[in-house]
mmCIF file of C-alpha atoms in Angstrom:
data_model
loop_
_atom_site.group_PDB
_atom_site.id
_atom_site.type_symbol
_atom_site.label_atom_id
_atom_site.label_comp_id
_atom_site.label_asym_id
_atom_site.label_seq_id
_atom_site.Cartn_x
_atom_site.Cartn_y
_atom_site.Cartn_z
ATOM 1 C CA GLU A 1 -0.102 0.409 0.024
ATOM 2 C CA SER A 2 2.760 2.574 0.921
ATOM 3 C CA HIS A 3 4.569 1.569 -2.436
ATOM 4 C CA LEU A 4 1.371 2.627 -4.248
ATOM 5 C CA ALA A 5 0.603 5.486 -2.472
ATOM 6 C CA ASN A 6 4.101 6.828 -3.388
ATOM 7 C CA ASN A 7 3.794 6.116 -6.968
ATOM 8 C CA ASP A 8 0.671 7.833 -7.444
ATOM 9 C CA LYS A 9 2.031 10.854 -5.552
ATOM 10 C CA GLU A 10 5.339 10.589 -8.018
ATOM 11 C CA LYS A 11 2.907 10.249 -10.842
ATOM 12 C CA VAL A 12 0.537 13.312 -9.674
ATOM 13 C CA ALA A 13 4.034 15.622 -9.472
ATOM 14 C CA ALA A 14 5.148 14.848 -13.034
ATOM 15 C CA THR A 15 1.764 15.750 -13.846
ATOM 16 C CA LEU A 16 2.235 19.016 -12.067
ATOM 17 C CA GLY A 17 5.560 19.872 -13.440
ATOM 18 C CA ILE A 18 5.079 18.781 -17.030
ATOM 19 C CA VAL A 19 1.520 20.875 -16.911
ATOM 20 C CA ASN A 20 3.954 24.348 -15.125
ATOM 21 C CA ASP A 21 6.577 23.861 -17.907
ATOM 22 C CA ALA A 22 4.220 23.450 -20.559
ATOM 23 C CA MET A 23 2.941 27.010 -18.915
ATOM 24 C CA THR A 24 6.182 28.872 -19.180
ATOM 25 C CA LEU A 25 7.039 27.577 -22.356
ATOM 26 C CA MET A 26 3.587 28.563 -23.910
ATOM 27 C CA PRO A 27 3.515 32.121 -25.637
ATOM 28 C CA GLN A 28 0.980 33.803 -24.962
ATOM 29 C CA GLU A 29 -0.224 34.720 -28.320
ATOM 30 C CA PRO A 30 -4.328 34.789 -27.990
ATOM 31 C CA ILE A 31 -3.637 38.210 -26.794
ATOM 32 C CA HIS A 32 -1.052 39.162 -29.285
ATOM 33 C CA THR A 33 -3.069 38.060 -32.229
ATOM 34 C CA GLY A 34 -5.764 39.879 -30.904
ATOM 35 C CA LYS A 35 -3.620 43.307 -30.589
ATOM 36 C CA ASN A 36 -2.525 42.479 -34.281
ATOM 37 C CA LEU A 37 -6.245 42.482 -35.762
ATOM 38 C CA ASN A 38 -7.457 45.730 -34.138
ATOM 39 C CA HIS A 39 -4.134 47.350 -35.937
ATOM 40 C CA GLY A 40 -4.644 46.281 -38.517
ATOM 41 C CA ALA A 41 -8.192 47.461 -39.399
ATOM 42 C CA GLN A 42 -7.686 50.659 -37.649
ATOM 43 C CA SER A 43 -4.875 51.047 -40.284
ATOM 44 C CA THR A 44 -7.577 49.722 -43.036
ATOM 45 C CA ASP A 45 -10.033 52.988 -41.970
ATOM 46 C CA LYS A 46 -7.298 55.705 -42.434
ATOM 47 C CA ASP A 47 -6.336 53.687 -45.452
ATOM 48 C CA ALA A 48 -9.794 54.080 -46.458
ATOM 49 C CA PHE A 49 -10.567 57.761 -44.979
ATOM 50 C CA TYR A 50 -7.587 58.554 -47.031
ATOM 51 C CA VAL A 51 -8.241 57.353 -50.236
ATOM 52 C CA ASN A 52 -12.561 58.648 -49.328
ATOM 53 C CA ARG A 53 -10.489 61.951 -48.539
ATOM 54 C CA THR A 54 -8.298 62.070 -51.678
ATOM 55 C CA GLU A 55 -11.734 61.316 -54.192
ATOM 56 C CA ILE A 56 -13.239 64.072 -52.807
ATOM 57 C CA GLU A 57 -10.371 66.766 -53.093
ATOM 58 C CA ALA A 58 -10.113 65.438 -56.695
ATOM 59 C CA HIS A 59 -13.813 65.992 -56.803
ATOM 60 C CA ARG A 60 -13.648 69.510 -56.214
ATOM 61 C CA VAL A 61 -10.948 69.684 -57.826
ATOM 62 C CA ASN A 62 -13.138 69.036 -61.373
ATOM 63 C CA LEU A 63 -15.448 70.547 -60.354
ATOM 64 C CA GLN A 64 -14.036 73.850 -60.366
ATOM 65 C CA HIS A 65 -13.214 72.647 -64.177
ATOM 66 C CA LEU A 66 -17.379 72.622 -64.708
ATOM 67 C CA CYS A 67 -20.597 75.125 -65.673
ATOM 68 C CA ARG A 68 -22.737 75.846 -61.989
ATOM 69 C CA ILE A 69 -25.799 76.081 -64.500
ATOM 70 C CA CYS A 70 -25.222 74.400 -67.706
ATOM 71 C CA GLY A 71 -22.564 71.748 -66.951
ATOM 72 C CA GLY A 72 -20.369 72.942 -69.461
ATOM 73 C CA SER A 73 -16.347 72.811 -69.624
ATOM 74 C CA PHE A 74 -14.654 75.845 -69.350
ATOM 75 C CA LYS A 75 -11.471 73.944 -71.905
ATOM 76 C CA ASN A 76 -14.231 73.901 -74.414
ATOM 77 C CA ASP A 77 -14.070 77.904 -74.403
ATOM 78 C CA PRO A 78 -10.909 79.325 -76.333
ATOM 79 C CA TYR A 79 -10.765 82.601 -74.259
ATOM 80 C CA LYS A 80 -11.238 80.069 -70.943
ATOM 81 C CA ARG A 81 -14.231 82.376 -69.405
ATOM 82 C CA SER A 82 -15.974 82.164 -66.336
ATOM 83 C CA HIS A 83 -17.150 84.089 -63.614
ATOM 84 C CA PRO A 84 -17.630 83.474 -60.193
ATOM 85 C CA VAL A 85 -21.654 82.113 -58.998
ATOM 86 C CA HIS A 86 -21.307 84.043 -55.672
ATOM 87 C CA GLY A 87 -19.152 87.680 -56.757
ATOM 88 C CA PRO A 88 -20.109 90.812 -57.683
ATOM 89 C CA VAL A 89 -21.959 91.518 -61.070
ATOM 90 C CA ASP A 90 -19.269 93.074 -63.822
ATOM 91 C CA ASP A 91 -19.769 96.817 -64.999
ATOM 92 C CA GLU A 92 -21.046 95.552 -68.823
ATOM 93 C CA MET A 93 -23.978 93.663 -66.579
ATOM 94 C CA GLN A 94 -24.666 96.690 -64.270
ATOM 95 C CA ALA A 95 -24.782 98.969 -67.693
ATOM 96 C CA LEU A 96 -26.999 96.564 -69.627
ATOM 97 C CA LEU A 97 -29.182 96.962 -66.218
ATOM 98 C CA ARG A 98 -29.149 100.337 -65.643
ATOM 99 C CA LYS A 99 -30.322 100.386 -69.281
ATOM 100 C CA LYS A 100 -33.551 98.358 -68.291
ATOM 101 C CA GLU A 101 -33.841 100.137 -65.265
ATOM 102 C CA ARG A 102 -33.194 97.262 -62.965
ATOM 103 C CA ARG A 103 -31.032 96.558 -60.043
ATOM 104 C CA ALA A 104 -28.741 93.758 -59.404
ATOM 105 C CA THR A 105 -25.823 93.716 -57.035
ATOM 106 C CA SER A 106 -24.686 90.037 -57.015
ATOM 107 C CA TRP A 107 -25.016 87.152 -58.878
ATOM 108 C CA PRO A 108 -27.505 84.802 -57.059
ATOM 109 C CA ASP A 109 -29.576 87.435 -57.513
ATOM 110 C CA LEU A 110 -29.717 87.583 -61.656
ATOM 111 C CA LEU A 111 -29.201 83.619 -61.371
ATOM 112 C CA ASN A 112 -32.383 83.130 -59.241
ATOM 113 C CA LYS A 113 -34.209 85.507 -62.324
ATOM 114 C CA VAL A 114 -33.506 83.754 -64.995
ATOM 115 C CA PHE A 115 -32.690 80.365 -64.418
ATOM 116 C CA LYS A 116 -35.161 79.872 -61.507
ATOM 117 C CA ILE A 117 -32.287 78.550 -59.108
ATOM 118 C CA ASP A 118 -30.934 79.327 -55.708
ATOM 119 C CA VAL A 119 -27.117 79.132 -55.464
ATOM 120 C CA ARG A 120 -26.969 80.655 -51.836
ATOM 121 C CA GLY A 121 -27.015 77.268 -50.369
ATOM 122 C CA ASP A 122 -24.179 76.173 -52.373
ATOM 123 C CA MET A 123 -21.306 73.626 -51.100
ATOM 124 C CA ASP A 124 -17.739 73.650 -52.847
ATOM 125 C CA THR A 125 -17.568 69.709 -52.652
ATOM 126 C CA ILE A 126 -21.022 69.750 -54.739
ATOM 127 C CA HIS A 127 -21.197 72.477 -56.754
ATOM 128 C CA PRO A 128 -19.160 74.599 -59.053
ATOM 129 C CA THR A 129 -18.474 78.129 -58.000
ATOM 130 C CA ASN A 130 -17.749 78.977 -60.927
ATOM 131 C CA PHE A 131 -20.493 79.958 -64.600
ATOM 132 C CA CYS A 132 -19.444 79.922 -68.299
ATOM 133 C CA HIS A 133 -19.465 82.409 -70.582
ATOM 134 C CA ASN A 134 -22.337 81.099 -72.353
ATOM 135 C CA CYS A 135 -24.505 81.388 -69.512
ATOM 136 C CA TRP A 136 -23.448 84.862 -69.377
ATOM 137 C CA SER A 137 -24.523 85.399 -72.710
ATOM 138 C CA VAL A 138 -27.505 83.938 -72.561
ATOM 139 C CA ILE A 139 -27.988 86.300 -69.181
ATOM 140 C CA GLN A 140 -27.570 89.179 -71.475
ATOM 141 C CA ARG A 141 -29.984 88.239 -73.957
ATOM 142 C CA LYS A 142 -32.503 88.066 -71.000
ATOM 143 C CA PHE A 143 -32.396 91.509 -70.756
ATOM 144 C CA SER A 144 -31.185 92.673 -73.810
ATOM 145 C CA ASN A 145 -33.138 93.103 -76.923
ATOM 146 C CA ALA A 146 -30.212 93.067 -79.295
ATOM 147 C CA PRO A 147 -30.566 89.459 -81.349
ATOM 148 C CA CYS A 148 -27.975 86.301 -80.752
ATOM 149 C CA GLU A 149 -26.654 83.470 -81.662
ATOM 150 C CA VAL A 150 -26.737 82.424 -77.975
ATOM 151 C CA TYR A 151 -28.137 79.011 -77.120
ATOM 152 C CA PHE A 152 -28.543 77.573 -73.870
ATOM 153 C CA PRO A 153 -27.155 73.567 -74.276
ATOM 154 C CA ARG A 154 -29.716 72.381 -71.734
ATOM 155 C CA LYS A 155 -33.246 71.932 -71.573
ATOM 156 C CA GLY A 156 -32.853 72.911 -67.511
ATOM 157 C CA THR A 157 -30.274 73.430 -65.483
ATOM 158 C CA MET A 158 -27.737 70.818 -64.106
ATOM 159 C CA GLU A 159 -28.698 68.549 -60.751
ATOM 160 C CA TRP A 160 -25.495 68.439 -59.232
ATOM 161 C CA HIS A 161 -24.977 65.364 -56.677
ATOM 162 C CA PRO A 162 -22.286 64.302 -54.031
ATOM 163 C CA HIS A 163 -19.222 62.212 -55.007
ATOM 164 C CA SER A 164 -19.928 58.062 -55.390
ATOM 165 C CA MET A 165 -18.627 55.112 -56.642
ATOM 166 C CA SER A 166 -20.408 55.687 -60.081
ATOM 167 C CA CYS A 167 -19.472 59.736 -60.282
ATOM 168 C CA ASP A 168 -19.958 60.556 -63.975
ATOM 169 C CA ILE A 169 -17.794 64.437 -63.245
ATOM 170 C CA CYS A 170 -14.836 62.600 -61.852
ATOM 171 C CA GLY A 171 -14.693 60.741 -65.421
ATOM 172 C CA THR A 172 -15.772 63.728 -67.740
ATOM 173 C CA SER A 173 -14.270 66.858 -66.520
ATOM 174 C CA SER A 174 -12.401 67.285 -69.427
ATOM 175 C CA HIS A 175 -15.085 67.808 -71.546
ATOM 176 C CA GLY A 176 -18.451 68.462 -69.394
ATOM 177 C CA VAL A 177 -21.278 65.864 -68.314
ATOM 178 C CA LYS A 178 -22.519 64.158 -70.947
ATOM 179 C CA ARG A 179 -26.453 64.162 -71.862
ATOM 180 C CA LYS A 180 -28.112 61.625 -73.342
ATOM 181 C CA LYS A 181 -28.872 61.588 -77.100
ATOM 182 C CA GLN A 182 -32.746 61.210 -78.398
ATOM 183 C CA ALA A 183 -33.638 59.896 -81.808
ATOM 184 C CA PRO A 184 -34.402 62.649 -84.194
ATOM 185 C CA ASN A 185 -37.954 61.921 -86.103
ATOM 186 C CA PRO A 186 -36.278 61.974 -89.674
ATOM 187 C CA GLN A 187 -39.925 62.798 -91.141
ATOM 188 C CA VAL A 188 -40.321 65.929 -88.947
ATOM 189 C CA SER A 189 -36.285 66.988 -89.548
ATOM 190 C CA LYS A 190 -37.535 66.984 -92.826
ATOM 191 C CA LYS A 191 -40.752 68.807 -92.987
ATOM 192 C CA LEU A 192 -38.650 71.483 -90.635
ATOM 193 C CA ARG A 193 -36.203 71.931 -92.936
ATOM 194 C CA ILE A 194 -38.392 72.287 -95.632
ATOM 195 C CA ILE A 195 -40.658 75.304 -94.152
ATOM 196 C CA ALA A 196 -37.181 77.191 -92.720
ATOM 197 C CA GLU A 197 -35.519 77.282 -96.433
ATOM 198 C CA ARG A 198 -38.849 78.582 -97.955
ATOM 199 C CA ALA A 199 -38.905 81.367 -94.363
ATOM 200 C CA ARG A 200 -35.853 82.114 -94.779
ATOM 201 C CA LYS A 201 -36.259 82.851 -98.948
ATOM 202 C CA ILE A 202 -39.000 85.180 -98.468
ATOM 203 C CA MET A 203 -37.438 86.597 -95.804
ATOM 204 C CA TYR A 204 -34.890 87.445 -97.728
ATOM 205 C CA ALA A 205 -36.318 88.795 -100.677
ATOM 206 C CA ARG A 206 -38.085 90.783 -99.221
ATOM 207 C CA SER A 207 -35.360 92.377 -96.501
ATOM 208 C CA ARG A 208 -33.296 92.863 -99.741
ATOM 209 C CA LYS A 209 -35.806 95.243 -101.270
ATOM 210 C CA GLN A 210 -36.141 96.470 -98.341
ATOM 211 C CA VAL A 211 -32.679 97.343 -97.408
ATOM 212 C CA ASN A 212 -31.968 98.281 -101.263
ATOM 213 C CA SER A 213 -34.342 101.053 -100.411
ATOM 214 C CA LYS A 214 -33.964 102.367 -97.095
ATOM 215 C CA SER A 215 -30.042 102.802 -97.902
ATOM 216 C CA ILE A 216 -30.775 104.478 -101.196
ATOM 217 C CA MET A 217 -32.658 107.331 -98.866
ATOM 218 C CA LYS A 218 -30.033 107.284 -96.235
ATOM 219 C CA LYS A 219 -27.343 108.024 -99.088
ATOM 220 C CA ILE A 220 -29.201 110.917 -100.080
ATOM 221 C CA THR A 221 -29.913 112.554 -96.342
ATOM 222 C CA ASN A 222 -26.271 112.010 -95.227
ATOM 223 C CA CYS A 223 -27.211 113.437 -91.956
ATOM 224 C CA GLN A 224 -25.389 111.223 -89.408
ATOM 225 C CA LYS A 225 -23.222 114.252 -87.981
ATOM 226 C CA ILE A 226 -26.084 116.705 -87.458
ATOM 227 C CA HIS A 227 -28.545 113.898 -86.385
ATOM 228 C CA LEU A 228 -28.186 112.165 -83.207
ATOM 229 C CA SER A 229 -28.405 108.226 -82.804
ATOM 230 C CA THR A 230 -30.763 106.321 -80.621
ATOM 231 C CA LYS A 231 -28.165 104.271 -79.085
ATOM 232 C CA MET A 232 -27.817 107.566 -77.453
ATOM 233 C CA LEU A 233 -30.790 106.663 -75.384
ATOM 234 C CA ILE A 234 -29.437 106.053 -72.062
ATOM 235 C CA VAL A 235 -32.672 103.960 -71.154
ATOM 236 C CA ASP A 236 -33.587 101.195 -73.023
ATOM 237 C CA TYR A 237 -37.045 101.804 -74.259
ATOM 238 C CA PRO A 238 -39.091 98.983 -76.629
ATOM 239 C CA ALA A 239 -38.299 98.908 -79.804
ATOM 240 C CA ASP A 240 -41.543 100.214 -81.063
ATOM 241 C CA PHE A 241 -40.578 103.031 -79.096
ATOM 242 C CA VAL A 242 -37.679 104.220 -80.602
ATOM 243 C CA LYS A 243 -39.414 103.374 -84.064
ATOM 244 C CA SER A 244 -41.900 106.034 -83.539
ATOM 245 C CA ILE A 245 -39.465 108.660 -82.352
ATOM 246 C CA SER A 246 -37.007 108.003 -84.676
ATOM 247 C CA CYS A 247 -36.760 108.896 -88.484
ATOM 248 C CA GLN A 248 -38.273 106.676 -91.158
ATOM 249 C CA ILE A 249 -35.791 107.518 -93.202
ATOM 250 C CA CYS A 250 -32.313 107.873 -91.341
ATOM 251 C CA GLU A 251 -33.580 106.213 -88.382
ATOM 252 C CA HIS A 252 -32.112 108.797 -86.163
ATOM 253 C CA ILE A 253 -33.863 110.258 -83.270
ATOM 254 C CA LEU A 254 -36.481 113.381 -84.699
ATOM 255 C CA ALA A 255 -34.770 116.672 -85.461
ATOM 256 C CA ASP A 256 -37.489 119.549 -86.476
ATOM 257 C CA PRO A 257 -40.325 116.734 -86.722
ATOM 258 C CA VAL A 258 -42.741 116.993 -89.288
ATOM 259 C CA GLU A 259 -45.965 114.721 -89.716
ATOM 260 C CA THR A 260 -47.532 113.405 -93.270
ATOM 261 C CA THR A 261 -50.549 113.819 -94.187
ATOM 262 C CA CYS A 262 -50.582 109.804 -93.583
ATOM 263 C CA LYS A 263 -49.550 110.384 -90.370
ATOM 264 C CA HIS A 264 -46.302 109.416 -91.212
ATOM 265 C CA LEU A 265 -43.232 110.958 -89.119
ATOM 266 C CA PHE A 266 -39.981 112.056 -90.562
ATOM 267 C CA CYS A 267 -36.764 114.738 -89.414
ATOM 268 C CA ARG A 268 -38.054 118.134 -91.846
ATOM 269 C CA LEU A 269 -34.519 118.285 -93.376
ATOM 270 C CA CYS A 270 -34.485 114.499 -94.822
ATOM 271 C CA ILE A 271 -38.151 114.833 -95.883
ATOM 272 C CA LEU A 272 -37.383 117.225 -97.603
ATOM 273 C CA LYS A 273 -34.314 116.101 -99.329
ATOM 274 C CA CYS A 274 -36.241 113.000 -100.568
ATOM 275 C CA LEU A 275 -39.051 114.895 -101.680
ATOM 276 C CA LYS A 276 -36.116 116.978 -104.044
ATOM 277 C CA VAL A 277 -34.625 113.674 -105.842
ATOM 278 C CA ILE A 278 -37.593 110.742 -105.231
ATOM 279 C CA GLY A 279 -40.402 112.514 -105.900
ATOM 280 C CA SER A 280 -43.665 113.783 -104.438
ATOM 281 C CA TYR A 281 -44.557 110.583 -102.442
ATOM 282 C CA CYS A 282 -44.593 109.015 -98.950
ATOM 283 C CA PRO A 283 -41.325 107.282 -98.673
ATOM 284 C CA SER A 284 -42.944 104.949 -96.118
ATOM 285 C CA CYS A 285 -46.399 104.381 -97.746
ATOM 286 C CA ARG A 286 -45.783 105.600 -100.881
ATOM 287 C CA TYR A 287 -49.035 107.930 -100.618
ATOM 288 C CA PRO A 288 -48.365 110.855 -102.692
ATOM 289 C CA CYS A 289 -47.175 114.175 -100.207
ATOM 290 C CA PHE A 290 -45.885 117.878 -101.589
ATOM 291 C CA PRO A 291 -43.569 120.133 -98.853
ATOM 292 C CA THR A 292 -46.558 122.187 -98.700
ATOM 293 C CA ASP A 293 -48.722 118.933 -96.767
ATOM 294 C CA LEU A 294 -45.627 118.645 -93.759
ATOM 295 C CA VAL A 295 -46.847 119.784 -90.551
ATOM 296 C CA ASN A 296 -46.016 119.881 -87.100
ATOM 297 C CA PRO A 297 -46.843 116.939 -84.578
ATOM 298 C CA VAL A 298 -49.090 118.023 -81.473
ATOM 299 C CA LYS A 299 -47.671 119.110 -78.878
ATOM 300 C CA SER A 300 -48.605 116.342 -76.379
ATOM 301 C CA PHE A 301 -45.662 114.482 -78.708
ATOM 302 C CA LEU A 302 -43.247 117.041 -78.609
ATOM 303 C CA SER A 303 -43.245 117.125 -75.399
ATOM 304 C CA ILE A 304 -43.076 113.578 -74.502
ATOM 305 C CA LEU A 305 -40.027 113.658 -77.215
ATOM 306 C CA ASN A 306 -38.355 116.858 -75.277
ATOM 307 C CA THR A 307 -37.872 114.850 -72.420
ATOM 308 C CA LEU A 308 -36.271 111.612 -73.532
ATOM 309 C CA ALA A 309 -32.747 111.557 -71.453
ATOM 310 C CA VAL A 310 -29.608 111.638 -74.291
ATOM 311 C CA ARG A 311 -26.378 111.330 -73.341
ATOM 312 C CA CYS A 312 -23.489 113.765 -74.582
ATOM 313 C CA PRO A 313 -21.349 112.676 -77.546
ATOM 314 C CA VAL A 314 -18.627 115.013 -76.309
ATOM 315 C CA LYS A 315 -15.135 113.121 -75.357
ATOM 316 C CA ASP A 316 -15.021 113.426 -71.226
ATOM 317 C CA CYS A 317 -18.223 114.427 -70.797
ATOM 318 C CA TYR A 318 -20.348 112.450 -69.244
ATOM 319 C CA GLU A 319 -23.256 114.332 -68.913
ATOM 320 C CA GLU A 320 -27.090 113.143 -69.356
ATOM 321 C CA VAL A 321 -29.497 115.575 -70.879
ATOM 322 C CA THR A 322 -32.968 115.503 -72.572
ATOM 323 C CA LEU A 323 -33.808 116.559 -75.656
ATOM 324 C CA GLY A 324 -35.410 120.086 -75.136
ATOM 325 C CA LYS A 325 -32.350 120.955 -73.246
ATOM 326 C CA TYR A 326 -29.722 119.171 -75.845
ATOM 327 C CA SER A 327 -28.581 122.044 -78.415
ATOM 328 C CA HIS A 328 -28.306 124.794 -75.172
ATOM 329 C CA HIS A 329 -25.803 122.101 -73.652
ATOM 330 C CA LEU A 330 -23.622 121.545 -77.125
ATOM 331 C CA SER A 331 -23.970 125.353 -77.575
ATOM 332 C CA SER A 332 -22.012 125.247 -74.354
ATOM 333 C CA HIS A 333 -19.436 123.325 -75.264
ATOM 334 C CA LYS A 334 -18.465 124.986 -78.377
ATOM 335 C CA GLU A 335 -17.803 128.292 -76.634
ATOM 336 C CA LYS A 336 -15.647 125.909 -74.204
#
């Protein structure tokens, strides 16, 4: 019994020694492995954040080459012209607005009036900060009556979205944002082309006749140096009103106006020269007209004409005077 008890004690001691040796020799790998995994996950998150931040920065740089309104690229313009969305209105547009008797100090107001978009809440990581000169010309055409070959390249303004994996802007920044093409209807396009061609021929033939007769009468009168051009008017009046206060022959502002029996208005000097050269009939409607038939217009029309403000054509004189006081103002320059 004592021998068996001693053997059991020896076995237990040996077993405890093996366990102790194993504990001392075993490295604490599970703890270190967990730390390494956490460190790897943190480095991956940092790399992903850095890549995401780099892509957003590149997206923001690409936005600087695109128009806020139409999405076109500034590189397509040979002069690389652009205008700030949130900046003040330039001098040329301010002068045009003054002629139209309108007020606007910043581009957001004008963009809201013309394109119906609010740019005050824009973010530079989503929206471009400039717009192209083509859209500037569209705004100018909106406030001026001059014919212009400018068109808006889209049916509506561009919608901007944050950067994503399938971003259209980052791949097309050099050419502008692409649009979906619509297949044209060949029958409709052919009919429109024929109609437009016919209308163009008719209008061209009519305009040639009118231009020839007007150019001949302008050569007869030759009054560029003595009569005022309608471009000297300070306010941009409607075309019909400007036509009513201008001579039907020279197209200048009426000077010493006279009225014919057919109710047409001319400068006295112009109509007398034309009647002497082309014959005794009205240059506008070919109605018989003689120098003795010419009368002065009604006083109310003359009072309206004399209250129109014009810009002084003398160099370094920026004064604005009415037509009634224009001759007196010009005589003061001659005295000086």
